[in-house]
Tab-separated table of C-alpha atoms in Angstrom:
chain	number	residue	atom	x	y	z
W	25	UNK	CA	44.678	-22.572	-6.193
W	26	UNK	CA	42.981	-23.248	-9.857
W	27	UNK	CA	42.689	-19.924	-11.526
W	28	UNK	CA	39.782	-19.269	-13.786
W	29	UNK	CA	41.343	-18.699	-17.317
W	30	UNK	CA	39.202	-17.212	-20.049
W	31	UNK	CA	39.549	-18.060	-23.708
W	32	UNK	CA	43.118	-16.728	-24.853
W	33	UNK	CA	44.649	-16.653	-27.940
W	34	UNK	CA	47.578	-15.902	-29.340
W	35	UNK	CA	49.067	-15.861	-33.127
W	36	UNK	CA	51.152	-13.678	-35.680
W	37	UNK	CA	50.532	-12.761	-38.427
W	38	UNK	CA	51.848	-12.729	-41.788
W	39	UNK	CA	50.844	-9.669	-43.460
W	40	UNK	CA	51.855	-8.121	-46.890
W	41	UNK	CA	54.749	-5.510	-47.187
W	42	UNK	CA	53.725	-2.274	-45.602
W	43	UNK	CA	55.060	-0.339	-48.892
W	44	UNK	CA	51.735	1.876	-49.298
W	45	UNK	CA	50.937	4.965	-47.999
W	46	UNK	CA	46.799	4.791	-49.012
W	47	UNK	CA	44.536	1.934	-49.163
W	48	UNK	CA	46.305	0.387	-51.823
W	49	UNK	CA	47.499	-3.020	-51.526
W	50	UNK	CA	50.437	-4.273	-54.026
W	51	UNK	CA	48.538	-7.100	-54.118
W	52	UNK	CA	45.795	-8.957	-51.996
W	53	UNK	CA	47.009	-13.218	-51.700
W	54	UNK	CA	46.008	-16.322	-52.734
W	55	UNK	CA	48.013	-18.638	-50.232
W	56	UNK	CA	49.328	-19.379	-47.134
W	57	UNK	CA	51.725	-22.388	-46.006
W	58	UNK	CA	54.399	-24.065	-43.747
W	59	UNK	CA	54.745	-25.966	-41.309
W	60	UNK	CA	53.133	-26.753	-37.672
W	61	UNK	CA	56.460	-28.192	-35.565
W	62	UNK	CA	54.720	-30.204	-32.649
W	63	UNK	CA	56.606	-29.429	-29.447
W	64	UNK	CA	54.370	-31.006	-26.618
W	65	UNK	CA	50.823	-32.847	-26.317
W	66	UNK	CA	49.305	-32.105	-23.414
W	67	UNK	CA	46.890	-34.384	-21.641
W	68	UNK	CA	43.652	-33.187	-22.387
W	69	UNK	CA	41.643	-31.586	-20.112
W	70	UNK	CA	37.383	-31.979	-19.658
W	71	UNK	CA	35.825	-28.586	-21.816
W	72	UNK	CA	39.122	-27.256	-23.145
W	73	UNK	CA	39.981	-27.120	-26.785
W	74	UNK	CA	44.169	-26.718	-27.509
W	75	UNK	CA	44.433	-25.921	-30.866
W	76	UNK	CA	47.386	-25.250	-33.221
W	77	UNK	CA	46.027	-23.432	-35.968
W	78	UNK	CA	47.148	-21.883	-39.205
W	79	UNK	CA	44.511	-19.162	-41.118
W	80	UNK	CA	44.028	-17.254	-44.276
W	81	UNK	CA	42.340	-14.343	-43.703
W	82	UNK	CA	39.331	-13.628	-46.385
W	83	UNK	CA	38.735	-10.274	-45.406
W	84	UNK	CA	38.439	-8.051	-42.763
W	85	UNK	CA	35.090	-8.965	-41.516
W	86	UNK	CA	35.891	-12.137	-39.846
W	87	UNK	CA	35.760	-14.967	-43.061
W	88	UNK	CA	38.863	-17.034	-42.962
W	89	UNK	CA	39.424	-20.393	-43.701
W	90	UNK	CA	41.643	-22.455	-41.097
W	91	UNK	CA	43.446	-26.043	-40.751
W	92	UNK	CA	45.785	-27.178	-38.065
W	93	UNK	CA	45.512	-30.180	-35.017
W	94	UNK	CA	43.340	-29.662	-32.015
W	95	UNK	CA	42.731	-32.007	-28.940
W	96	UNK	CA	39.972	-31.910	-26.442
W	97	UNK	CA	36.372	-29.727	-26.950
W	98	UNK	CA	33.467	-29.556	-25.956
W	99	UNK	CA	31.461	-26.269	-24.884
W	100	UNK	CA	28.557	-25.585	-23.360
W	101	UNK	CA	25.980	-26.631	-25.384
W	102	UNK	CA	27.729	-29.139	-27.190
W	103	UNK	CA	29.281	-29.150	-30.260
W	104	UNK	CA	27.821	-29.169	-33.767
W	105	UNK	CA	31.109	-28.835	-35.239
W	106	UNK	CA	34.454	-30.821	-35.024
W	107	UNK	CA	33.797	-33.525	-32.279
W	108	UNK	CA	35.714	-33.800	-29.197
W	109	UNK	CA	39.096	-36.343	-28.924
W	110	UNK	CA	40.239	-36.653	-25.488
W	111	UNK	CA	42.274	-39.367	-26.673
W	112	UNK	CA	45.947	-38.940	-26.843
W	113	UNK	CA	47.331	-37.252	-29.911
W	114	UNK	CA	46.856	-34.294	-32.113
W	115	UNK	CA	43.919	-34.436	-34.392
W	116	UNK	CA	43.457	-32.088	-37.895
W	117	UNK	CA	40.742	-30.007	-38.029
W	118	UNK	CA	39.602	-27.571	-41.146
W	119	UNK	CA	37.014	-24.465	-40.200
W	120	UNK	CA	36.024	-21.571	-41.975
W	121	UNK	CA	33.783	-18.486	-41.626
W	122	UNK	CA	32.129	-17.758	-45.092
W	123	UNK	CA	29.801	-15.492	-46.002
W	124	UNK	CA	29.851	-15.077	-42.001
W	125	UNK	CA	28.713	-18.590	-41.317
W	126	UNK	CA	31.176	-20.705	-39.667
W	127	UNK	CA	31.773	-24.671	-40.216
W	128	UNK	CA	34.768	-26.861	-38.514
W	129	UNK	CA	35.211	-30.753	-39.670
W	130	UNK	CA	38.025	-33.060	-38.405
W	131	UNK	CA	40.350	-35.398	-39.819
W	132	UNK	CA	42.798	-38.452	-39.269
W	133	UNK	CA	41.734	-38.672	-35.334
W	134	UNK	CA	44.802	-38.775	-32.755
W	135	UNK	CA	47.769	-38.741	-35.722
W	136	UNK	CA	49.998	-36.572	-34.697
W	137	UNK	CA	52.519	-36.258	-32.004
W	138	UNK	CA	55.494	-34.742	-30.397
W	139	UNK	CA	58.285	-33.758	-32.931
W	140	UNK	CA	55.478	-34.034	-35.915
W	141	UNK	CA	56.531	-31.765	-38.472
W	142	UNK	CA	53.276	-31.569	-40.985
W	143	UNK	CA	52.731	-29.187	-43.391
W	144	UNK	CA	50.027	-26.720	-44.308
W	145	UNK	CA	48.728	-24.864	-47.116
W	146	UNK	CA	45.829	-23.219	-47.353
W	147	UNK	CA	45.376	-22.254	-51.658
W	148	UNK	CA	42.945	-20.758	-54.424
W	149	UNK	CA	44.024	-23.801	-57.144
W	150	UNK	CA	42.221	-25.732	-59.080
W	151	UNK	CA	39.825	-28.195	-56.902
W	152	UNK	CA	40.855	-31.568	-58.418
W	153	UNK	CA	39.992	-33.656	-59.951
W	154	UNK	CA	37.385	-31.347	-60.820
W	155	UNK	CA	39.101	-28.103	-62.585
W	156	UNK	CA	37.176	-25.370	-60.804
W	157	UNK	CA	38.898	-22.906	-58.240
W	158	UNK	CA	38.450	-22.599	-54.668
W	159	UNK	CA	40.059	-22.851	-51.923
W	160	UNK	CA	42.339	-25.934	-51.725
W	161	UNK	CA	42.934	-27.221	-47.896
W	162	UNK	CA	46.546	-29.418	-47.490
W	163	UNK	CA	47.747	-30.865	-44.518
W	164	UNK	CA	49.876	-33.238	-44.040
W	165	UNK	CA	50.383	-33.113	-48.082
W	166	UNK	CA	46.849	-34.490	-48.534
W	167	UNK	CA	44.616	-32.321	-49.795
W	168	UNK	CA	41.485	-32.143	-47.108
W	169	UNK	CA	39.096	-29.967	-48.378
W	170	UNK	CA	37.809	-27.590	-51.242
W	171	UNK	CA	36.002	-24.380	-49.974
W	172	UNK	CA	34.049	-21.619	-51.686
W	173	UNK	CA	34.394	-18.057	-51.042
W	174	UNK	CA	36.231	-14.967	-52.427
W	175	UNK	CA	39.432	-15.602	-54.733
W	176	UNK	CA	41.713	-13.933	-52.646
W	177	UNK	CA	42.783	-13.231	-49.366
W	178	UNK	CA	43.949	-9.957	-47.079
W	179	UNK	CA	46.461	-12.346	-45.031
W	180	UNK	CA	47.672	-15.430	-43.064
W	181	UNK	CA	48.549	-16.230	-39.409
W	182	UNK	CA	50.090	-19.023	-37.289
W	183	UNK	CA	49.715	-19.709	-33.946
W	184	UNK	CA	47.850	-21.460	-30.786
W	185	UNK	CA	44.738	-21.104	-28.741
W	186	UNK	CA	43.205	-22.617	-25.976
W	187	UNK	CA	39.194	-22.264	-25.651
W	188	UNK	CA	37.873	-23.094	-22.108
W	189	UNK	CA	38.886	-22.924	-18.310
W	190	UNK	CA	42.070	-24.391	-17.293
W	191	UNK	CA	45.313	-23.780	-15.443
W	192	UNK	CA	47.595	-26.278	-16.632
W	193	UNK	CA	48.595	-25.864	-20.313
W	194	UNK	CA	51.619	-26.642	-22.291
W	195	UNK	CA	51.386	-25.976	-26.065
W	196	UNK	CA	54.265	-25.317	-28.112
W	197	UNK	CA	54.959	-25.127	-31.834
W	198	UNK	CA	57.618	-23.631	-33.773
W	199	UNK	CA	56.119	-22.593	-37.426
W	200	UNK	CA	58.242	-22.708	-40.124
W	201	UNK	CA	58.963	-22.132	-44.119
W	202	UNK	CA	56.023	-19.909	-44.059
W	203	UNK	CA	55.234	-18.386	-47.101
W	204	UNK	CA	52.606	-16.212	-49.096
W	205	UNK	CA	51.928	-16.523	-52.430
W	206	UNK	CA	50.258	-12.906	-54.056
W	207	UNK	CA	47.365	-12.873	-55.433
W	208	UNK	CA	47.615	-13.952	-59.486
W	209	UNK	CA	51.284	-14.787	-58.732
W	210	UNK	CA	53.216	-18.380	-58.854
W	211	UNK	CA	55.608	-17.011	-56.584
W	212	UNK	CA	55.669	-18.188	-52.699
W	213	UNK	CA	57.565	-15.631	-51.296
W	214	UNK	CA	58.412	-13.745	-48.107
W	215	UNK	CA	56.581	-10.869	-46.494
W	216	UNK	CA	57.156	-8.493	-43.604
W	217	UNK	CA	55.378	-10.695	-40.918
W	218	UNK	CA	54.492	-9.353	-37.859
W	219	UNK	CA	53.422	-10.103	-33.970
W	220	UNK	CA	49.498	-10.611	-33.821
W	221	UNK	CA	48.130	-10.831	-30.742
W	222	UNK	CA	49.416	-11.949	-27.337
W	223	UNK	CA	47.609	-12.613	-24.411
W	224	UNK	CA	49.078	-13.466	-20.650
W	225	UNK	CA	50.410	-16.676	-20.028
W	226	UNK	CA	51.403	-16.719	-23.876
W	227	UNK	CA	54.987	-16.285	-25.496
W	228	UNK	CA	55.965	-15.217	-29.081
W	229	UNK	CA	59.308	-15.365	-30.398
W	230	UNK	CA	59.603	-13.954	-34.031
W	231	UNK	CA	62.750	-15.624	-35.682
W	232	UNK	CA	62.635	-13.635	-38.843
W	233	UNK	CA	59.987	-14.023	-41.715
W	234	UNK	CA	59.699	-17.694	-42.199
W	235	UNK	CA	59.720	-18.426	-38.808
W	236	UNK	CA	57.997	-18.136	-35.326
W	237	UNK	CA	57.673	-19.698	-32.292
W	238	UNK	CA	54.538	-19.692	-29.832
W	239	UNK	CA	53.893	-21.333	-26.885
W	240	UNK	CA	51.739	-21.231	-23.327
W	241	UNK	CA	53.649	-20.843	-20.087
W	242	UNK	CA	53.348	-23.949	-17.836
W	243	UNK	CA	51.788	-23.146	-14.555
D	28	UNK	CA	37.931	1.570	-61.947
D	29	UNK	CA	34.299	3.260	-61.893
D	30	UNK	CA	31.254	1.114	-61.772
D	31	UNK	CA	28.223	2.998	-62.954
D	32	UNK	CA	25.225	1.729	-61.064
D	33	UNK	CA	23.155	1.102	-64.658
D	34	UNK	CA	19.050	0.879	-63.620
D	35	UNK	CA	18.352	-2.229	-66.064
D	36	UNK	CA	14.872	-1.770	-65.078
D	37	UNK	CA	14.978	1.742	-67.023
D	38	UNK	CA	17.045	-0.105	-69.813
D	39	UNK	CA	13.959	-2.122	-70.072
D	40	UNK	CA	11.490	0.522	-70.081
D	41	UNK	CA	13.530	2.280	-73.059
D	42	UNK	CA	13.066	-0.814	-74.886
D	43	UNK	CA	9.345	-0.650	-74.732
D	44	UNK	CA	8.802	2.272	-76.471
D	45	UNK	CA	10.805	1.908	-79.282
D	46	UNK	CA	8.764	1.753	-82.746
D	47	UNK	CA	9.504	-1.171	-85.084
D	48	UNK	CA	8.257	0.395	-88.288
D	49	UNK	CA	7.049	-2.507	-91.092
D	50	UNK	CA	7.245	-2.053	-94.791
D	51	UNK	CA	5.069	0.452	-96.238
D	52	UNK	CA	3.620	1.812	-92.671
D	53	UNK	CA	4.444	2.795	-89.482
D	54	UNK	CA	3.570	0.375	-86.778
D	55	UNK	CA	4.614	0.424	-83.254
D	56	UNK	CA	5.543	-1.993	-80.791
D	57	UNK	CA	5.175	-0.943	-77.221
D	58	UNK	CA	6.244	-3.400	-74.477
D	59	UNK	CA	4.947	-2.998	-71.349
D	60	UNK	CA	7.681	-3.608	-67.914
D	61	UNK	CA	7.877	-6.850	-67.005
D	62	UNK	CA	6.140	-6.928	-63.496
D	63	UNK	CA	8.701	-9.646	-62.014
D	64	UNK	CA	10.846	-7.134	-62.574
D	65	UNK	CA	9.354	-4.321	-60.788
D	66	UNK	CA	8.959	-5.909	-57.989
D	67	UNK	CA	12.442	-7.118	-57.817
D	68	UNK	CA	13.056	-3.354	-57.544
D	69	UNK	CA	10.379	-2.418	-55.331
D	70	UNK	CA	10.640	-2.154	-51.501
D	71	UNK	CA	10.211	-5.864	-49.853
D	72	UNK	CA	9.250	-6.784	-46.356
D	73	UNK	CA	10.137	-9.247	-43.770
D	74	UNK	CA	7.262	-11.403	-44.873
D	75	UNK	CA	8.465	-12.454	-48.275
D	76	UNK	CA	12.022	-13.119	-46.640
D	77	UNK	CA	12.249	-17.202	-45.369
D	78	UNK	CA	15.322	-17.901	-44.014
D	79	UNK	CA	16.707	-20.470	-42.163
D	80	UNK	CA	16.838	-20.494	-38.338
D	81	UNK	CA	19.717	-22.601	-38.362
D	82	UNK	CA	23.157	-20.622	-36.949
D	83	UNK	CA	26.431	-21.832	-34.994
D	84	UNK	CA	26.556	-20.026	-31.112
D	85	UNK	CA	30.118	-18.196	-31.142
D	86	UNK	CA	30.879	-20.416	-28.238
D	87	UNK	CA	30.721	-23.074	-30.138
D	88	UNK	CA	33.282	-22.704	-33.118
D	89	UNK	CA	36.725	-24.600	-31.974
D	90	UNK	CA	38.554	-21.722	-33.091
D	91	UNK	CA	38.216	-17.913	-31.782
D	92	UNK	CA	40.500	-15.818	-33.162
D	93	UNK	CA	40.015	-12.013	-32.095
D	94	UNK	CA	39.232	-9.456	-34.992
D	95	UNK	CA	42.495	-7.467	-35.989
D	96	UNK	CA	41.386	-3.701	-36.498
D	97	UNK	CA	40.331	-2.842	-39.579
D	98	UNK	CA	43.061	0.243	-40.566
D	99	UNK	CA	45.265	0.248	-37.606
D	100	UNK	CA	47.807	2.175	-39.761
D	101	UNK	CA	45.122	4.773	-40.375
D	102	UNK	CA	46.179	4.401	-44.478
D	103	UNK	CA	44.243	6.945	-46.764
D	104	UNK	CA	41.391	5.478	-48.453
D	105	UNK	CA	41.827	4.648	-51.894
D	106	UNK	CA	41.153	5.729	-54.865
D	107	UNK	CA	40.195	2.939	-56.287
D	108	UNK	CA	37.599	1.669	-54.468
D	109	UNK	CA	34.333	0.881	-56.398
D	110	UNK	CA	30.893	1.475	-54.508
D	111	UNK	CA	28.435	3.903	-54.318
D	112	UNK	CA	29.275	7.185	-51.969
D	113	UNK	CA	26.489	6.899	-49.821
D	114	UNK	CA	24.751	3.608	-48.694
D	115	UNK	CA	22.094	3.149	-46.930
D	116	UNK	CA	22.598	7.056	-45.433
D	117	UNK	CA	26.044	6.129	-44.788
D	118	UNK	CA	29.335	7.732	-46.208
D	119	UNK	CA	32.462	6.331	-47.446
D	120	UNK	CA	34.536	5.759	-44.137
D	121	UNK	CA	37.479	3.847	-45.653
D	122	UNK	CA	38.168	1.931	-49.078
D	123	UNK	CA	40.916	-0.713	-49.708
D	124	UNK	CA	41.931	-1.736	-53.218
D	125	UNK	CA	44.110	-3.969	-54.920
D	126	UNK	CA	46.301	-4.487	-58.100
D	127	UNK	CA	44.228	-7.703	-59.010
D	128	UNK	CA	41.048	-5.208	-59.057
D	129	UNK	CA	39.156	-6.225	-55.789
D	130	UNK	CA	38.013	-3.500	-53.930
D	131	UNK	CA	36.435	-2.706	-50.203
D	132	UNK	CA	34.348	-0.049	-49.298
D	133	UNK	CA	33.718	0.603	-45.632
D	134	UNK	CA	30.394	2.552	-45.076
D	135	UNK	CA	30.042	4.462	-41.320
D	136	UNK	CA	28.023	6.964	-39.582
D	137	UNK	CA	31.628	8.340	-38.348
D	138	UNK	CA	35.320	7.634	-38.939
D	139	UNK	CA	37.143	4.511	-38.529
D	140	UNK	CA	39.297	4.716	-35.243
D	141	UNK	CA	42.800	2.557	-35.473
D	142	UNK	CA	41.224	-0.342	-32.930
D	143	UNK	CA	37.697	-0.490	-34.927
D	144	UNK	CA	37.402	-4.146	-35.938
D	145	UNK	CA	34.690	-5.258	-38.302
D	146	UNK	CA	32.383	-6.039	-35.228
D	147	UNK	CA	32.427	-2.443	-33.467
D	148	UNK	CA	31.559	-1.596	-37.776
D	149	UNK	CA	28.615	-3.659	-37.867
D	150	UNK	CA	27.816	-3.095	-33.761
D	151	UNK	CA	27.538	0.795	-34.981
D	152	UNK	CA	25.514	0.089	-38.290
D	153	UNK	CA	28.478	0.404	-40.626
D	154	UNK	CA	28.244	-1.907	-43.660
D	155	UNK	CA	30.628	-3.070	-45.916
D	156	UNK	CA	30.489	-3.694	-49.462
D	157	UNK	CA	33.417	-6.173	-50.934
D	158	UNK	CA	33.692	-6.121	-54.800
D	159	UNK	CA	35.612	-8.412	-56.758
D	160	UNK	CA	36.597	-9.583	-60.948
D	161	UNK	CA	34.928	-13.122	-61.349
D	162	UNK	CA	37.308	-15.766	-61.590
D	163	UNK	CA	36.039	-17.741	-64.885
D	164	UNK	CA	37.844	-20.767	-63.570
D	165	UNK	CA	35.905	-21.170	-60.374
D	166	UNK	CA	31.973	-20.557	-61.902
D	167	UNK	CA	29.473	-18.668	-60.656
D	168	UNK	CA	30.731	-17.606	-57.121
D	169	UNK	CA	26.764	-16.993	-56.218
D	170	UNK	CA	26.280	-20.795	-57.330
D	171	UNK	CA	29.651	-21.541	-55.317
D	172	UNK	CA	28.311	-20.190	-52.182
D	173	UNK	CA	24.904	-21.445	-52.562
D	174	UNK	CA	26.571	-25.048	-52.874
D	175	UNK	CA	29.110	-24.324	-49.701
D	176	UNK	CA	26.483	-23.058	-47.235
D	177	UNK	CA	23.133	-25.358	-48.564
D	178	UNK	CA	20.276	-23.934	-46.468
D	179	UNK	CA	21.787	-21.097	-44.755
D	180	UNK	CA	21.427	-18.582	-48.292
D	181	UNK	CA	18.137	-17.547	-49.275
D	182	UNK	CA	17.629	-17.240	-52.799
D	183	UNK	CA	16.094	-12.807	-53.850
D	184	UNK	CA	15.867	-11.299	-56.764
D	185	UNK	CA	17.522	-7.921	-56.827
D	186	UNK	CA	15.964	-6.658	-60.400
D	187	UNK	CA	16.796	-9.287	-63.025
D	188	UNK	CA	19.692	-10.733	-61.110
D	189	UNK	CA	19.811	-13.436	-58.924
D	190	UNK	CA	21.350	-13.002	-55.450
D	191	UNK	CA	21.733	-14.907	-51.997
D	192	UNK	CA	20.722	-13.857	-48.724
D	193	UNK	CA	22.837	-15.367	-45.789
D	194	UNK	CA	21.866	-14.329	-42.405
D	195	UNK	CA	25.435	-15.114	-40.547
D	196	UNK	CA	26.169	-17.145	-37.113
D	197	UNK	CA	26.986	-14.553	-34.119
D	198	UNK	CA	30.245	-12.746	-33.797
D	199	UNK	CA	32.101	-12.349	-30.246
D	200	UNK	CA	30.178	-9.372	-29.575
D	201	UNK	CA	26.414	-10.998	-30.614
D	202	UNK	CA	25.931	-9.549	-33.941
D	203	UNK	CA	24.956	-11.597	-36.209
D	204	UNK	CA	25.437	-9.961	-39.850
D	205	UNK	CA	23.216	-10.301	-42.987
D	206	UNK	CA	25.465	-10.845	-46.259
D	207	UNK	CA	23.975	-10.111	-49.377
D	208	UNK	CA	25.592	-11.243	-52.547
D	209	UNK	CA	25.190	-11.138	-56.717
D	210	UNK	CA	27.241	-11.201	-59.437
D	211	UNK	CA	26.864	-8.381	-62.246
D	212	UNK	CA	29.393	-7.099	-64.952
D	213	UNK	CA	31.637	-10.003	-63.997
D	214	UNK	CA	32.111	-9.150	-60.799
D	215	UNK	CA	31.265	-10.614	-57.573
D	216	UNK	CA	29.391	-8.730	-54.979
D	217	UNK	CA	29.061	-9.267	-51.408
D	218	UNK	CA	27.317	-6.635	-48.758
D	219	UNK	CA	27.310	-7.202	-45.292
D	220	UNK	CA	26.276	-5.692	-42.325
D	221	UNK	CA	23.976	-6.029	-39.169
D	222	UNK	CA	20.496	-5.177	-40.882
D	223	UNK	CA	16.760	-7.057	-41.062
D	224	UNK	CA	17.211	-9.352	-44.147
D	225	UNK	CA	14.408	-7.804	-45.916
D	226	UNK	CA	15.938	-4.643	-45.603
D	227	UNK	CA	19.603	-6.091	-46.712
D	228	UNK	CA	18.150	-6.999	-50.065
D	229	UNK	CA	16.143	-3.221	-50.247
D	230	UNK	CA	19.860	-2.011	-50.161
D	231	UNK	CA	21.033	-4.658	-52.691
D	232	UNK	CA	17.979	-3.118	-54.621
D	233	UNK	CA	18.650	0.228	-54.184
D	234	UNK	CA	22.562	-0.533	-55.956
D	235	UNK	CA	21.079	-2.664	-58.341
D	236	UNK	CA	17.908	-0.846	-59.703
């Protein structure tokens, strides 16, 4: 019996150390990274989005900037951002809310599989070859994207999400050598990371601070 | 770190009636305001306001990450915060700051709760004012934004500075926020909050003038 499933997500979230008792933050970042561990690739299914997706959190208010590998789409009234691929692989994706307007483009169509390993980094660096900051989009090791917006960041998060109506899905990834680098610093450290949000049908194993596993229970 | 909310339309005003007194005499050189500039104080309406009708359904972004709460530890608010203490009627309901001197002011008719997201903020009329150092090596972050979201920022004047008006694409819950945003002091400004544009840049106004 096909069970109506509403849009579910679940990530975690790597947050700063929790060593302040007011609203003082030791230190606001400027970058988020690791790596997205492929475990499965679903066949797609007609309206439903899978998405592994790493974030950098702008703010509170709902600005973030985002890269990771999606498969599938469309939504009711079409899409005006990021295509559909129903084809057979992972695709990568960049989307961001700034300024509370959101935009999603795609990239390298269907090129990643099962037991792909690619990294991420999401970065406030110079925007080369021009030497102006923003915010520098990696995957894969190439750079994708540069993207205006504030010069720092509140936090990051790793994780999966499925948009649309389905009742089989099977997405697993195992995140890894993730890493925050504070805001002005050179560092990429280490931070108390914590569970974000979890909802049914949707595991989360924490590791220990570099590392976390997420996946969707097969029906 | 204080900002004090300097009028630079009374700056200018100052400047008018100062005497410039030539040799031998005493002459007088009286400037009247510039007018561009008191209307980039005064009050504007919806009229003078175009913006674009172009937005992005919530539905349709690919990804749709819930809003974490904003203070879910219920942290003090701190000291450090720069903003004014009342906005737009409102009071202070929480302030974040950091070490690299950026600062965020929650404004609300009550307190925050531990679940309150940015959306239930901005569903209740709360705004929020983000304040941040300029970053000489990325240019002007008004210019930045103008070139990132093309059509979607409206250029207003807010006194003598230039600012953007960006009326944002729905959140989960419908609202769809106006963000306001200038540079001034070297620092970077951004307000934002469910309001008429027209009367987003009257409160950009009031913090400017």
């Amino acid at each position: 019996m096909l069970g109506a499933m509403l849009a579910s997500v679940l990530f975690a979230s790597l947050t700063l150390a929790a060593e302040f008792t007011t609203g003082q933050h030791n230190n606001f970042i400027q970058g988020v990274r690791g790596n997205q561990g492929i475990r499965t690739n679903p066949a797609t299914v007609n309206g439903v989005a899978f998405i592994h997706l790493g974030q950098l959190f702008l703010d509170a208010n709902g600005n973030f900037i985002g890269v990771g590998t999606y498969k599938g789409r469309n939504t009711v009234g079409g899409t005006t951002n990021c295509p559909s691929h129903y084809g057979g692989d992972w695709t990568g994706y960049y989307d961001r809310v700034v300024a509370m307007v959101y935009a999603c483009s795609d990239f390298c169509v269907d090129c990643w599989d099962t037991g792909d390993n690619p990294s991420f980094k999401i970065e406030w660096a110079s925007c080369l070859p021009q030497p102006v900051s923003r915010w520098v989009v990696t995957f894969a090791g190439t750079n994708r994207a540069c993207i205006s917006g504030p010069s720092s960041g509140i936090g990051g998060s790793a994780g999966l999400e499925v948009v649309g109506t389905t009742n089989d899905y099977n997405i697993d990834a195992k995140w890894t050598n993730m890493q925050q680098r504070p805001q002005g610093g050179t560092f990429w450290g280490c931070y108390d990371s914590r569970p974000g949000q979890e909802a049914p049908d949707y595991t989360y194993q924490y590791v220990n601070t570099t590392v976390l596993g997420t996946r969707t229970s097969l029906r | 770190m204080k900002k004090s909310f300097a009028s630079p339309s009374r700056a200018l005003a100052l400047a008018g009636i100062i005497g410039i007194a030539g040799a031998g005499s005493a002459s007088y050189a009286l400037g009247a305001l510039d007018p561009a500039v008191a209307l980039s104080c005064d009050p504007t309406s919806a009229s003078d306001i175009k913006e674009s009708t172009s937005f992005t359904p919530y539905e349709d972004r690919l990804t749709q990450i819930p809003l974490q709460p904003i203070n879910p530890e219920e942290l003090a608010r701190s000291d450090e915060s720069v903003g004014p203490a009342i906005l737009d009627a409102l009071e202070v309901a929480w302030s974040v700051a950091s070490k690299g001197g950026r600062s965020t002011t929650y404004y609300a008719s009550r307190a925050l709760e531990p679940k309150t997201t940015a959306e239930d903020l901005f569903a209740a009329g709360g705004l929020v004012l983000d304040v941040e150092p300029s970053d000489p090596l990325a240019g002007s972050y008004l210019e930045a934004i103008k070139a990132e979201l093309q059509e979607r920022v409206t250029s207003v004047r807010l006194g003598t500075l230039d600012a953007g008006l960006v009326w944002g694409d729905p959140m989960s819950n419908g609202v769809r926020p106006h963000v306001l945003i200038w540079v001034e002091g070297g620092q970077n400004f951004t307000l934002t909050g469910e309001r008429l544009g027209h009367d987003m840049v009257n409160i950009g106004r009031g913090i400017v003038c």
